[in-house]
Coordinates of C-alpha atoms in Angstrom, one line a residue:
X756 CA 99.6 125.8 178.5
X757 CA 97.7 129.1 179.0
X758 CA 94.4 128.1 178.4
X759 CA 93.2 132.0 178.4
X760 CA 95.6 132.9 175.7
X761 CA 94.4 129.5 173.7
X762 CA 90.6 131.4 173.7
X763 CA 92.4 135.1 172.6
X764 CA 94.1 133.3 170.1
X765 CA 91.9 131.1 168.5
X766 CA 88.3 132.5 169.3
X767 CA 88.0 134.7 166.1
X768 CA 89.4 131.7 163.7
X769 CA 87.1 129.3 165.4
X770 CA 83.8 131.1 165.2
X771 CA 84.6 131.7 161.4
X772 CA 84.7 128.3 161.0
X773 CA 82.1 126.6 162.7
X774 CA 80.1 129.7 160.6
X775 CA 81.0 127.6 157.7
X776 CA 80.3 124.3 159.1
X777 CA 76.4 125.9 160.3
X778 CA 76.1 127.1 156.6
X779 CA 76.2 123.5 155.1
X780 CA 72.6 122.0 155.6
X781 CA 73.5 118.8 156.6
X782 CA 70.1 116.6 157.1
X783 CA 69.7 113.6 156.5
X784 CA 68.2 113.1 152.9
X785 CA 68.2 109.8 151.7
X786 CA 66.9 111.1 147.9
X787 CA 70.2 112.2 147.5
X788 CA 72.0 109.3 148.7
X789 CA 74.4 107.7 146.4
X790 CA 78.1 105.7 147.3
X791 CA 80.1 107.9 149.5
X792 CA 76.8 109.8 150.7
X793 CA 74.9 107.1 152.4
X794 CA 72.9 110.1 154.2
X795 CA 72.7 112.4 151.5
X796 CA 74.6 114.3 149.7
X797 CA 74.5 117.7 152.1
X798 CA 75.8 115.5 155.1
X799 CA 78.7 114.3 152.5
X800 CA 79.8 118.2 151.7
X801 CA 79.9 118.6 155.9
X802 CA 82.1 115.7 156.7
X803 CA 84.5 116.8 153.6
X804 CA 84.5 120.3 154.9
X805 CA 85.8 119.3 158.5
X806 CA 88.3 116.6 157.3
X807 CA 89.3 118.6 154.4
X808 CA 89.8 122.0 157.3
X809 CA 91.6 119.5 159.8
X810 CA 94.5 118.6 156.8
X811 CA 94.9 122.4 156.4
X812 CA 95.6 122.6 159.9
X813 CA 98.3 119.3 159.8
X814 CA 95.9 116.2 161.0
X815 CA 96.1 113.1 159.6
X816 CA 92.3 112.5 158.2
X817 CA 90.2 109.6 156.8
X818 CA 86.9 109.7 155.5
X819 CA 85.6 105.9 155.9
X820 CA 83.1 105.8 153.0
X821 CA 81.0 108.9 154.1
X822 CA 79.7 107.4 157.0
X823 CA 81.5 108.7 159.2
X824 CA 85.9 110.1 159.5
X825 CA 88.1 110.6 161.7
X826 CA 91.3 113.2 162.8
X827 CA 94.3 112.3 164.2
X828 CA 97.0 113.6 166.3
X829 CA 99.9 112.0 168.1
X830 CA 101.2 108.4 168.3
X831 CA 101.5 105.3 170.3
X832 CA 99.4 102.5 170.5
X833 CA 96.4 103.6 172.9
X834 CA 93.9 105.6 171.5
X835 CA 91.7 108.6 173.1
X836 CA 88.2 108.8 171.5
X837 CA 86.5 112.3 170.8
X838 CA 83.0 111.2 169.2
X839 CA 80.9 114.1 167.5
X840 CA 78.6 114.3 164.7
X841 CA 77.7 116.8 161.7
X842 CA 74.9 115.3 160.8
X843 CA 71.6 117.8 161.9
X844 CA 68.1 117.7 162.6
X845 CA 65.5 119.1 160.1
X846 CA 65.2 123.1 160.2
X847 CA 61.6 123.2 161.9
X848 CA 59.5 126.3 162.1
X849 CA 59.6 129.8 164.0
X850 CA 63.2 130.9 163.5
X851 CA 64.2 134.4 163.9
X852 CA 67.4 134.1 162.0
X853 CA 68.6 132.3 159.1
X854 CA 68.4 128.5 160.1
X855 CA 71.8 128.3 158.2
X856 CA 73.8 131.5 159.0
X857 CA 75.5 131.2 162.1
X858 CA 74.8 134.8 162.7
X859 CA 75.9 136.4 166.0
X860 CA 73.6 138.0 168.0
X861 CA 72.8 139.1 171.4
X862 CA 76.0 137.1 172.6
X863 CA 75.1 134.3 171.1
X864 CA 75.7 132.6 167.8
X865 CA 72.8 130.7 166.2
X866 CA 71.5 128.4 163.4
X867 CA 71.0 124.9 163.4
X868 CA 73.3 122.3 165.0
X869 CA 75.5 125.0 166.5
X870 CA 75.0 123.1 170.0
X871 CA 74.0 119.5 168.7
X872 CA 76.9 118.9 167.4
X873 CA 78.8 120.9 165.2
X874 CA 80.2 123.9 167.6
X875 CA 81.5 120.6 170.1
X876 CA 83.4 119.2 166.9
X877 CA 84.7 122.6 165.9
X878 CA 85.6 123.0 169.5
X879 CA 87.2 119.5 169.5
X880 CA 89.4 120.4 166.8
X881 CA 90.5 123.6 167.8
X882 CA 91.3 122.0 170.7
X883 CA 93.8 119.6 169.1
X884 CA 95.0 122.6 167.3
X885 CA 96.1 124.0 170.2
X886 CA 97.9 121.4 171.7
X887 CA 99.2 120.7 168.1
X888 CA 100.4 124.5 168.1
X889 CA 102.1 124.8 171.1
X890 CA 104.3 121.5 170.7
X891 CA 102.5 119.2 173.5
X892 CA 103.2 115.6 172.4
X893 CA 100.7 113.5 173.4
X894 CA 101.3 109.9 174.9
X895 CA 98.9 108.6 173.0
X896 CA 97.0 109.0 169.6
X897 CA 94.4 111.6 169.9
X898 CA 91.2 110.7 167.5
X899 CA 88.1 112.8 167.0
X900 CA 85.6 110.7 165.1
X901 CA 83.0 112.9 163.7
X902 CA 79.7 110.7 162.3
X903 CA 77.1 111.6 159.9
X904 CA 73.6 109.8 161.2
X905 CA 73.5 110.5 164.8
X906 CA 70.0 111.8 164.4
X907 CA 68.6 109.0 162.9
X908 CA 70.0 105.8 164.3
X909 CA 73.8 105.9 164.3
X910 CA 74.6 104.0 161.6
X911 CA 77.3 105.9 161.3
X912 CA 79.5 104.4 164.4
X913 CA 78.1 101.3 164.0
X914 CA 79.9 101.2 160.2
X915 CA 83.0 103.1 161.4
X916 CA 83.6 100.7 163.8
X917 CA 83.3 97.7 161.8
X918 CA 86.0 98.9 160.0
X919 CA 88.1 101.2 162.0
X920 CA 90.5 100.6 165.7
X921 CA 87.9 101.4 168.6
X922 CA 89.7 104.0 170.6
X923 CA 90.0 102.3 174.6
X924 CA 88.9 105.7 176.2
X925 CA 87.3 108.9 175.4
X926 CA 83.9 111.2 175.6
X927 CA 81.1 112.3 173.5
X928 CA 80.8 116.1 173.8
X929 CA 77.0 116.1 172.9
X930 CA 75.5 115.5 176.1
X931 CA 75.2 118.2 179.2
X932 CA 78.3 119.1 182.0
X933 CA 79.2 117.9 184.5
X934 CA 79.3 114.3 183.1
X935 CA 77.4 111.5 182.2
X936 CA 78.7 108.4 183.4
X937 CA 75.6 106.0 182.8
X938 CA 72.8 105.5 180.2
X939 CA 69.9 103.1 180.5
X940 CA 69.7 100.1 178.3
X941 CA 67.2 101.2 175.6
X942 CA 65.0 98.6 174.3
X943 CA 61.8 99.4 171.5
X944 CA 59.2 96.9 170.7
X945 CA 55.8 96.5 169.2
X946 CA 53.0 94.4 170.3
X947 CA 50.4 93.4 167.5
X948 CA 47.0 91.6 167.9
X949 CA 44.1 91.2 165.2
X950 CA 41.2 90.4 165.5
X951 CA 37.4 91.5 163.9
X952 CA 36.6 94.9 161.8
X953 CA 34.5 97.3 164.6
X954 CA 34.7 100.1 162.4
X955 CA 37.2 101.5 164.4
X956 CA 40.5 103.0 163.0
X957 CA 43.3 104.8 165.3
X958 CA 46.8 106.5 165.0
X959 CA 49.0 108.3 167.0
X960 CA 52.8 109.2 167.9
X961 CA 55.5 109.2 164.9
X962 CA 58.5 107.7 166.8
X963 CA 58.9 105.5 169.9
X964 CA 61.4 108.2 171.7
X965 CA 59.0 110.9 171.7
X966 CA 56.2 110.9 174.2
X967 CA 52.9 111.6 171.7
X968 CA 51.1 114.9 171.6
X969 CA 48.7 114.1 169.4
X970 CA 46.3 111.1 169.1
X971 CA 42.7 110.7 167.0
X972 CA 40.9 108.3 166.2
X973 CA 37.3 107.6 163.7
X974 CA 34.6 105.4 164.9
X975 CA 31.9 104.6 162.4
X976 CA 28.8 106.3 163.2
X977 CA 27.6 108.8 165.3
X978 CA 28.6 107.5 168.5
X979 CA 27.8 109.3 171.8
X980 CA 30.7 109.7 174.1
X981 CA 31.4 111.7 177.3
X982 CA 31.5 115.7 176.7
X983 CA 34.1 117.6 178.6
X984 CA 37.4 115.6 179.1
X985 CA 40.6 117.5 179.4
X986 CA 42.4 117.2 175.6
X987 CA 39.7 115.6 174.1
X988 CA 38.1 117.2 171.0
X989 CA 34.9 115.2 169.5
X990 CA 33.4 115.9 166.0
X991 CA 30.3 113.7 164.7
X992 CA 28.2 113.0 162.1
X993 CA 25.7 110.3 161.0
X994 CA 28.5 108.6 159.6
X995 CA 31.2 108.7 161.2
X996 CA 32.9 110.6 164.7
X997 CA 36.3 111.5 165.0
X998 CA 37.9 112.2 168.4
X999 CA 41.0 114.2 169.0
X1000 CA 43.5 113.7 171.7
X1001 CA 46.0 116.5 172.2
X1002 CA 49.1 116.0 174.9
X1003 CA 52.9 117.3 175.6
X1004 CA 55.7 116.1 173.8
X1005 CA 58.9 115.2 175.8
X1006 CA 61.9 112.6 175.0
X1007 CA 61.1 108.9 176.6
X1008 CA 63.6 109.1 179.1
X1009 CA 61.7 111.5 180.8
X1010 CA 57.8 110.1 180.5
X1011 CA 57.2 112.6 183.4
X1012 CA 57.9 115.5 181.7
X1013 CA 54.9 115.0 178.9
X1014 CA 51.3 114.3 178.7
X1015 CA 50.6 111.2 176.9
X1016 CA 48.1 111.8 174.0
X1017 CA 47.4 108.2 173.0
X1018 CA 46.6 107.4 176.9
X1019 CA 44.3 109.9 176.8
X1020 CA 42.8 109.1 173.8
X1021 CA 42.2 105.2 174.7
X1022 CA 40.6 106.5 178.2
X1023 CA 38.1 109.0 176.3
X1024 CA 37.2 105.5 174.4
X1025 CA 36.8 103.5 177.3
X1026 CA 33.2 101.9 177.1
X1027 CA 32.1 102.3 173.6
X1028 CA 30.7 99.1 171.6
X1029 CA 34.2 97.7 170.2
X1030 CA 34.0 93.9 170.9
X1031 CA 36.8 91.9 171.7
X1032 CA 39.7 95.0 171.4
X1033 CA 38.0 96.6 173.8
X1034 CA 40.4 94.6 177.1
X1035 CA 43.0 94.9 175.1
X1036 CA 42.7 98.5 174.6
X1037 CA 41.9 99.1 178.5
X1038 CA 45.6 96.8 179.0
X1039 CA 46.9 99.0 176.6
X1040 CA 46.1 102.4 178.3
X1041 CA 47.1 100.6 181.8
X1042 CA 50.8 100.0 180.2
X1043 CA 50.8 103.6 179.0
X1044 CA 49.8 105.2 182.2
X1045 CA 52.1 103.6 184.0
X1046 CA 55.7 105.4 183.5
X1047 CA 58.2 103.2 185.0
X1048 CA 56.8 100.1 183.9
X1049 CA 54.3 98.8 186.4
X1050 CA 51.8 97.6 183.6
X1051 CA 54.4 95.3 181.8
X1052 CA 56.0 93.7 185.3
X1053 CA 58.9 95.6 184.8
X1054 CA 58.9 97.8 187.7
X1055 CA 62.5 98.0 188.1
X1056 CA 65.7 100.3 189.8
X1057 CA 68.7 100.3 190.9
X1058 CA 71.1 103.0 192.5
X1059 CA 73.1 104.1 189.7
X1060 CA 70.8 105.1 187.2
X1061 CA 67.4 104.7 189.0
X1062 CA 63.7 103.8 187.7
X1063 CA 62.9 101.9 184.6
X1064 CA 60.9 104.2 182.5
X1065 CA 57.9 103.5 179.6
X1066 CA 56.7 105.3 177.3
X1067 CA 53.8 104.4 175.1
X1068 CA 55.0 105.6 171.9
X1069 CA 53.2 105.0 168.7
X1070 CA 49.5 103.1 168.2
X1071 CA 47.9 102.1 164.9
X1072 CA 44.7 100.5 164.7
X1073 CA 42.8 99.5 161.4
X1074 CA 40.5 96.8 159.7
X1075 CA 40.9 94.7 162.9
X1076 CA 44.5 95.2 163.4
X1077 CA 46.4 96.8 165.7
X1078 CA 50.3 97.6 166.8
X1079 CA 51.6 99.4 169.6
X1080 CA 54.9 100.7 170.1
X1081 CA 56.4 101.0 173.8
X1082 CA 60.0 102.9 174.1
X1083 CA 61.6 101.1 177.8
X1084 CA 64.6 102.4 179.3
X1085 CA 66.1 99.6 181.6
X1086 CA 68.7 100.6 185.0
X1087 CA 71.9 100.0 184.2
X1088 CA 72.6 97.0 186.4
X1089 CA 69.8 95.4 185.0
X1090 CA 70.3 93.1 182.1
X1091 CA 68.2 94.1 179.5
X1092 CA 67.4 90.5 178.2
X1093 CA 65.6 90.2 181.6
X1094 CA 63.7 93.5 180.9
X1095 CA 62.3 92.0 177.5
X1096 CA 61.8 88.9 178.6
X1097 CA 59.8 90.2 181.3
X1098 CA 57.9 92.5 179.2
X1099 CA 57.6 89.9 176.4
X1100 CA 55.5 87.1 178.9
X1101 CA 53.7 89.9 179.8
X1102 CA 52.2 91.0 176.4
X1103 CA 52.0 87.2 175.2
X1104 CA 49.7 86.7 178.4
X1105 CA 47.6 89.2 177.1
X1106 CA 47.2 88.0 173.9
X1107 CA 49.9 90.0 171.9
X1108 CA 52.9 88.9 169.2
X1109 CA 55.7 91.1 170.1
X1110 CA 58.3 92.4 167.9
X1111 CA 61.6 93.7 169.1
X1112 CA 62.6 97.0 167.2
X1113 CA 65.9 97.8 168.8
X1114 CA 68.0 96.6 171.7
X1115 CA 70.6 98.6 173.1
X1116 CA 72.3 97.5 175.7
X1117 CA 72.9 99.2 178.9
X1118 CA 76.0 101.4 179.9
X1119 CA 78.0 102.6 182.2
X1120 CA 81.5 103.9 183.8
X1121 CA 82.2 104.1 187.1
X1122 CA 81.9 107.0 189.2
X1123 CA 85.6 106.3 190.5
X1124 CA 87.4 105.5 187.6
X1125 CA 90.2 108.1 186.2
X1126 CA 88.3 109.0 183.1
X1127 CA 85.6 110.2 185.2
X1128 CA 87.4 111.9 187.7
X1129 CA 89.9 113.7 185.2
X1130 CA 86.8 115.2 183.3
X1131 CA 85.2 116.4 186.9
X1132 CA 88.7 118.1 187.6
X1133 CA 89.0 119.8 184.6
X1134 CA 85.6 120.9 184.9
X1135 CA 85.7 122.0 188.0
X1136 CA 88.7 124.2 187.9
X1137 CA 87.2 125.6 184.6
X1138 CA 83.5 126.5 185.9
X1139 CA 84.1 126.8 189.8
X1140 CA 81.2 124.2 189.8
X1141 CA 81.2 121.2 192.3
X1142 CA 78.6 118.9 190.4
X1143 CA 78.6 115.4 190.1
X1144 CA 78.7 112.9 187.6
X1145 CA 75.0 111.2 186.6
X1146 CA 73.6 108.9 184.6
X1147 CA 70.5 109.5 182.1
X1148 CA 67.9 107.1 180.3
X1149 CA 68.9 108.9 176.6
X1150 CA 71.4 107.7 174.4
X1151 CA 74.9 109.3 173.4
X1152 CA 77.8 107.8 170.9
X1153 CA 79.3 107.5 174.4
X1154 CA 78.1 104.4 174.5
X1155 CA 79.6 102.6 171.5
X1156 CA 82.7 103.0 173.3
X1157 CA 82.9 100.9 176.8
X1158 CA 85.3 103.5 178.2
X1159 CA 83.8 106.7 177.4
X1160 CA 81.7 108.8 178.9
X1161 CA 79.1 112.0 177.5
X1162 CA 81.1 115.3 178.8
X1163 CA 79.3 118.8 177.8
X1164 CA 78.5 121.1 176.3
X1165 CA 75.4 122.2 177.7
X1166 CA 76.8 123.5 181.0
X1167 CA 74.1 124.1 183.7
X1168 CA 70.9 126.5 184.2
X1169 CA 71.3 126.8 180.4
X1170 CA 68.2 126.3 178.0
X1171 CA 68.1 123.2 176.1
X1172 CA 68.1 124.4 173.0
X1173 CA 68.7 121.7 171.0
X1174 CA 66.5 120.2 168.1
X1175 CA 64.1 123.4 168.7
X1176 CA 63.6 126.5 166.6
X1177 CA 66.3 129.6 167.0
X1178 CA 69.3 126.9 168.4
X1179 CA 72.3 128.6 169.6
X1180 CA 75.4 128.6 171.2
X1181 CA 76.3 131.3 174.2
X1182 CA 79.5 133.0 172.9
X1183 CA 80.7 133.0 176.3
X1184 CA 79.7 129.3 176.7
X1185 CA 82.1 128.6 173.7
X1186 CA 85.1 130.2 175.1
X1187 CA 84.5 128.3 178.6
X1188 CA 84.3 124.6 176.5
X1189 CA 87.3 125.4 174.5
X1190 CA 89.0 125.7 177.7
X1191 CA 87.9 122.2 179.1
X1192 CA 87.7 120.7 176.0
X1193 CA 91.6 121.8 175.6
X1194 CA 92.1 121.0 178.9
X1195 CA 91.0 117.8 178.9
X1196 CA 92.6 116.5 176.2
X1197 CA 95.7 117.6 177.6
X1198 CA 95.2 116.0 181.3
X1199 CA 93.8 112.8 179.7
X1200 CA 97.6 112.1 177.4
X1201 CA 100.0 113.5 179.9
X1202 CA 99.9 110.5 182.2

């Protein structure tokens, strides 16, 4: 198959579409969720759209109760995963075109989820089209599972494959090239203590993942505390003063790549009149500060996916009461029940109840193994780039599958572009994925 004649051919048809697919606001809205919309009913019109487009073309198609469908091509009893989702983040601010208009522009096309995720599944399936098209019969059924909460918890796969055949291979094309062949265990808990009202109340961070840029809190009174700390805003009165950390948001994974606003705002605190919180509060900022886990005794690494990171997440403090929430990405070759249990005696011995919030386990293919090494090749003849494949502390619907790895599309240099304002896909970038998209498949059912 010329894969130069597949981008001619289809590169018009398939821009038009995933036009479409960008024009269907598909966040999650739980207001609007009803049977057969457990999302909402915008993520329901996006998932009908793309199974109802892949029957025109001649897939078989099942929608499995809105949470998330599936196409299908070929037979035989092994079964190659694709997993994508339509489901998108909210619009956000600071656009300069139409959030949902997939307008081209400046050789690019933009509007929301272009990149995460709906131009990889439009890609997907014009890559099956293709192979569909010019007669190759596949050794194997060829599934692309597209879900509808990958945003917000995956859900999605979890219910799909509760009721559906889990494919035995496959990749996740919402992740970055060359290939991701690893992904810390994630594990998200929260440590609560009470104990008497000082008159203090605190808040800070909206999710675990997200490394806080903003934390305040309001101490009754007019208390006096140091002037001139980096981030640190005060505001008083007789009554009452309220101080302001500000910080850098980044993802957990990479603690490094933020500025902590809740550690700074527990430091700015540090010696004012607050009883027995006030140790706990010190352990707390300790935990925070340190990145890959040295205040919870979970200092740990290995050589596949390197150092255990911690992020110090969300804090709420009122009436006596207080709850932390730490975000802990654990090496791969670590088993994550020893991570919390370490981190659980920890806390306890400190004087906190700690509640797990999610526990996800660890995963990981190996370097060496044909998936991995069929995707490099493909790659590499496609991009003329020798990278390697690496493992990351995020998350990807890679690993709901034990034999599939994330693969694309961001390739290289590019900007990260996802979940921000102005998202888009390079049109040039599209025509190289098509190509190793298509190529992949193909190298992946012909053996």
């Amino acid at each position: 198959m010329n894969l130069e004649q597949v981008v001619q051919q289809y590169e018009q048809e398939l821009i038009k579409d995933l036009q479409s697919l960008i024009g269907i606001p598909s966040v999650r809205d739980m207001s609007t969720a009803e049977p057969g919309a457990p999302f909402g009913k915008e993520v329901r019109v996006a998932l009908e759209w793309y199974l109802d487009r892949a029957k025109e073309m001649g897939f078989t198609v099942k929608n499995v109760d809105g949470y998330a469908g599936h196409v299908e091509y070929g037979e035989g009893e092994e079964l190659l995963g694709i997993l994508a989702h339509l489901d998108v983040v909210p619009a956000g601010e600071g656009w300069k075109y139409p959030v949902f208009g997939g307008e081209i522009a400046e050789g690019r096309i933009y509007g929301r989820g272009v990149v995460d995720n709906k131009g990889p599944a439009i890609l997907a399936l014009y890559a099956l089209k293709a192979l569909k098209d010019n007669g190759v019969v596949p050794n194997k059924r060829i599934r692309i599972i597209v879900g509808c909460d990958e945003e917000s918890g995956m859900e999605c796969v979890k219910y799909y494959f509760q009721h559906e055949e889990k494919p035995t291979m496959g990749f996740s094309p919402d992740a970055d090239f060359p290939l991701i062949h690893a992904e810390k265990g994630i594990l998200q808990m929260k440590a609560l203590w009470m104990g008497e009202d000082v008159g203090l109340r605190m808040s800070g961070g909206e999710r675990p993942n997200v490394v806080p840029p903003k934390a305040e809190a309001y101490i009754k009174g007019d208390r006096k505390l140091p002037q001139g700390q980096d981030q640190i805003t005060i505001q008083s009165n007789p009554d009452e003063t309220k101080v302001i950390a500000s910080g850098i948001a980044s993802h957990a994974s990479v603690p490094q790549k933020g500025d902590n606003a809740i550690v700074r705002l527990l430091n700015a605190l540090v010696g004012l009149e607050i009883g027995e919180h006030a140790e706990k509060l010190k352990f707390i900022a300790n935990v925070g500060m340190g990145l890959n886990g040295e205040g919870l005794d979970v200092e740990l690494v290995d050589d596949v996916s390197g150092k255990l990171t911690c992020n110090l997440g969300m804090i709420k403090f009122a009436d006596g009461k207080g709850e932390v929430v730490f975000d802990v990405r654990s090496p791969v070759t670590v088993p994550l029940e020893q991570t919390l249990q370490r981190a659980r005696t920890r806390l306890q011995a400190e004087g906190f109840e700690v509640e797990v919030l999610s526990f996800d386990q660890p995963h990981h293919v190996p370097k060496d193994s044909a998936l991995v090494q069929t995707l490099l090749k493909v790659y590499r003849e496609h991009t003329g780039d020798q990278g390697d494949a690496y493992a990351i502390g995020g998350g990807t619907y890679a690993r709901k599958l034990s034999g599939a790895v994330a693969f694309g599309p961001m390739l290289p240099g590019r900007d990260d572009v996802a979940h921000i304002a102005n998202e888009y896909f390079a049109l040039e970038d599209l025509r190289v994925c098509l190509k190793i998209y298509t190529g992949a498949i193909l190298e992946l059912v012909k053996n």
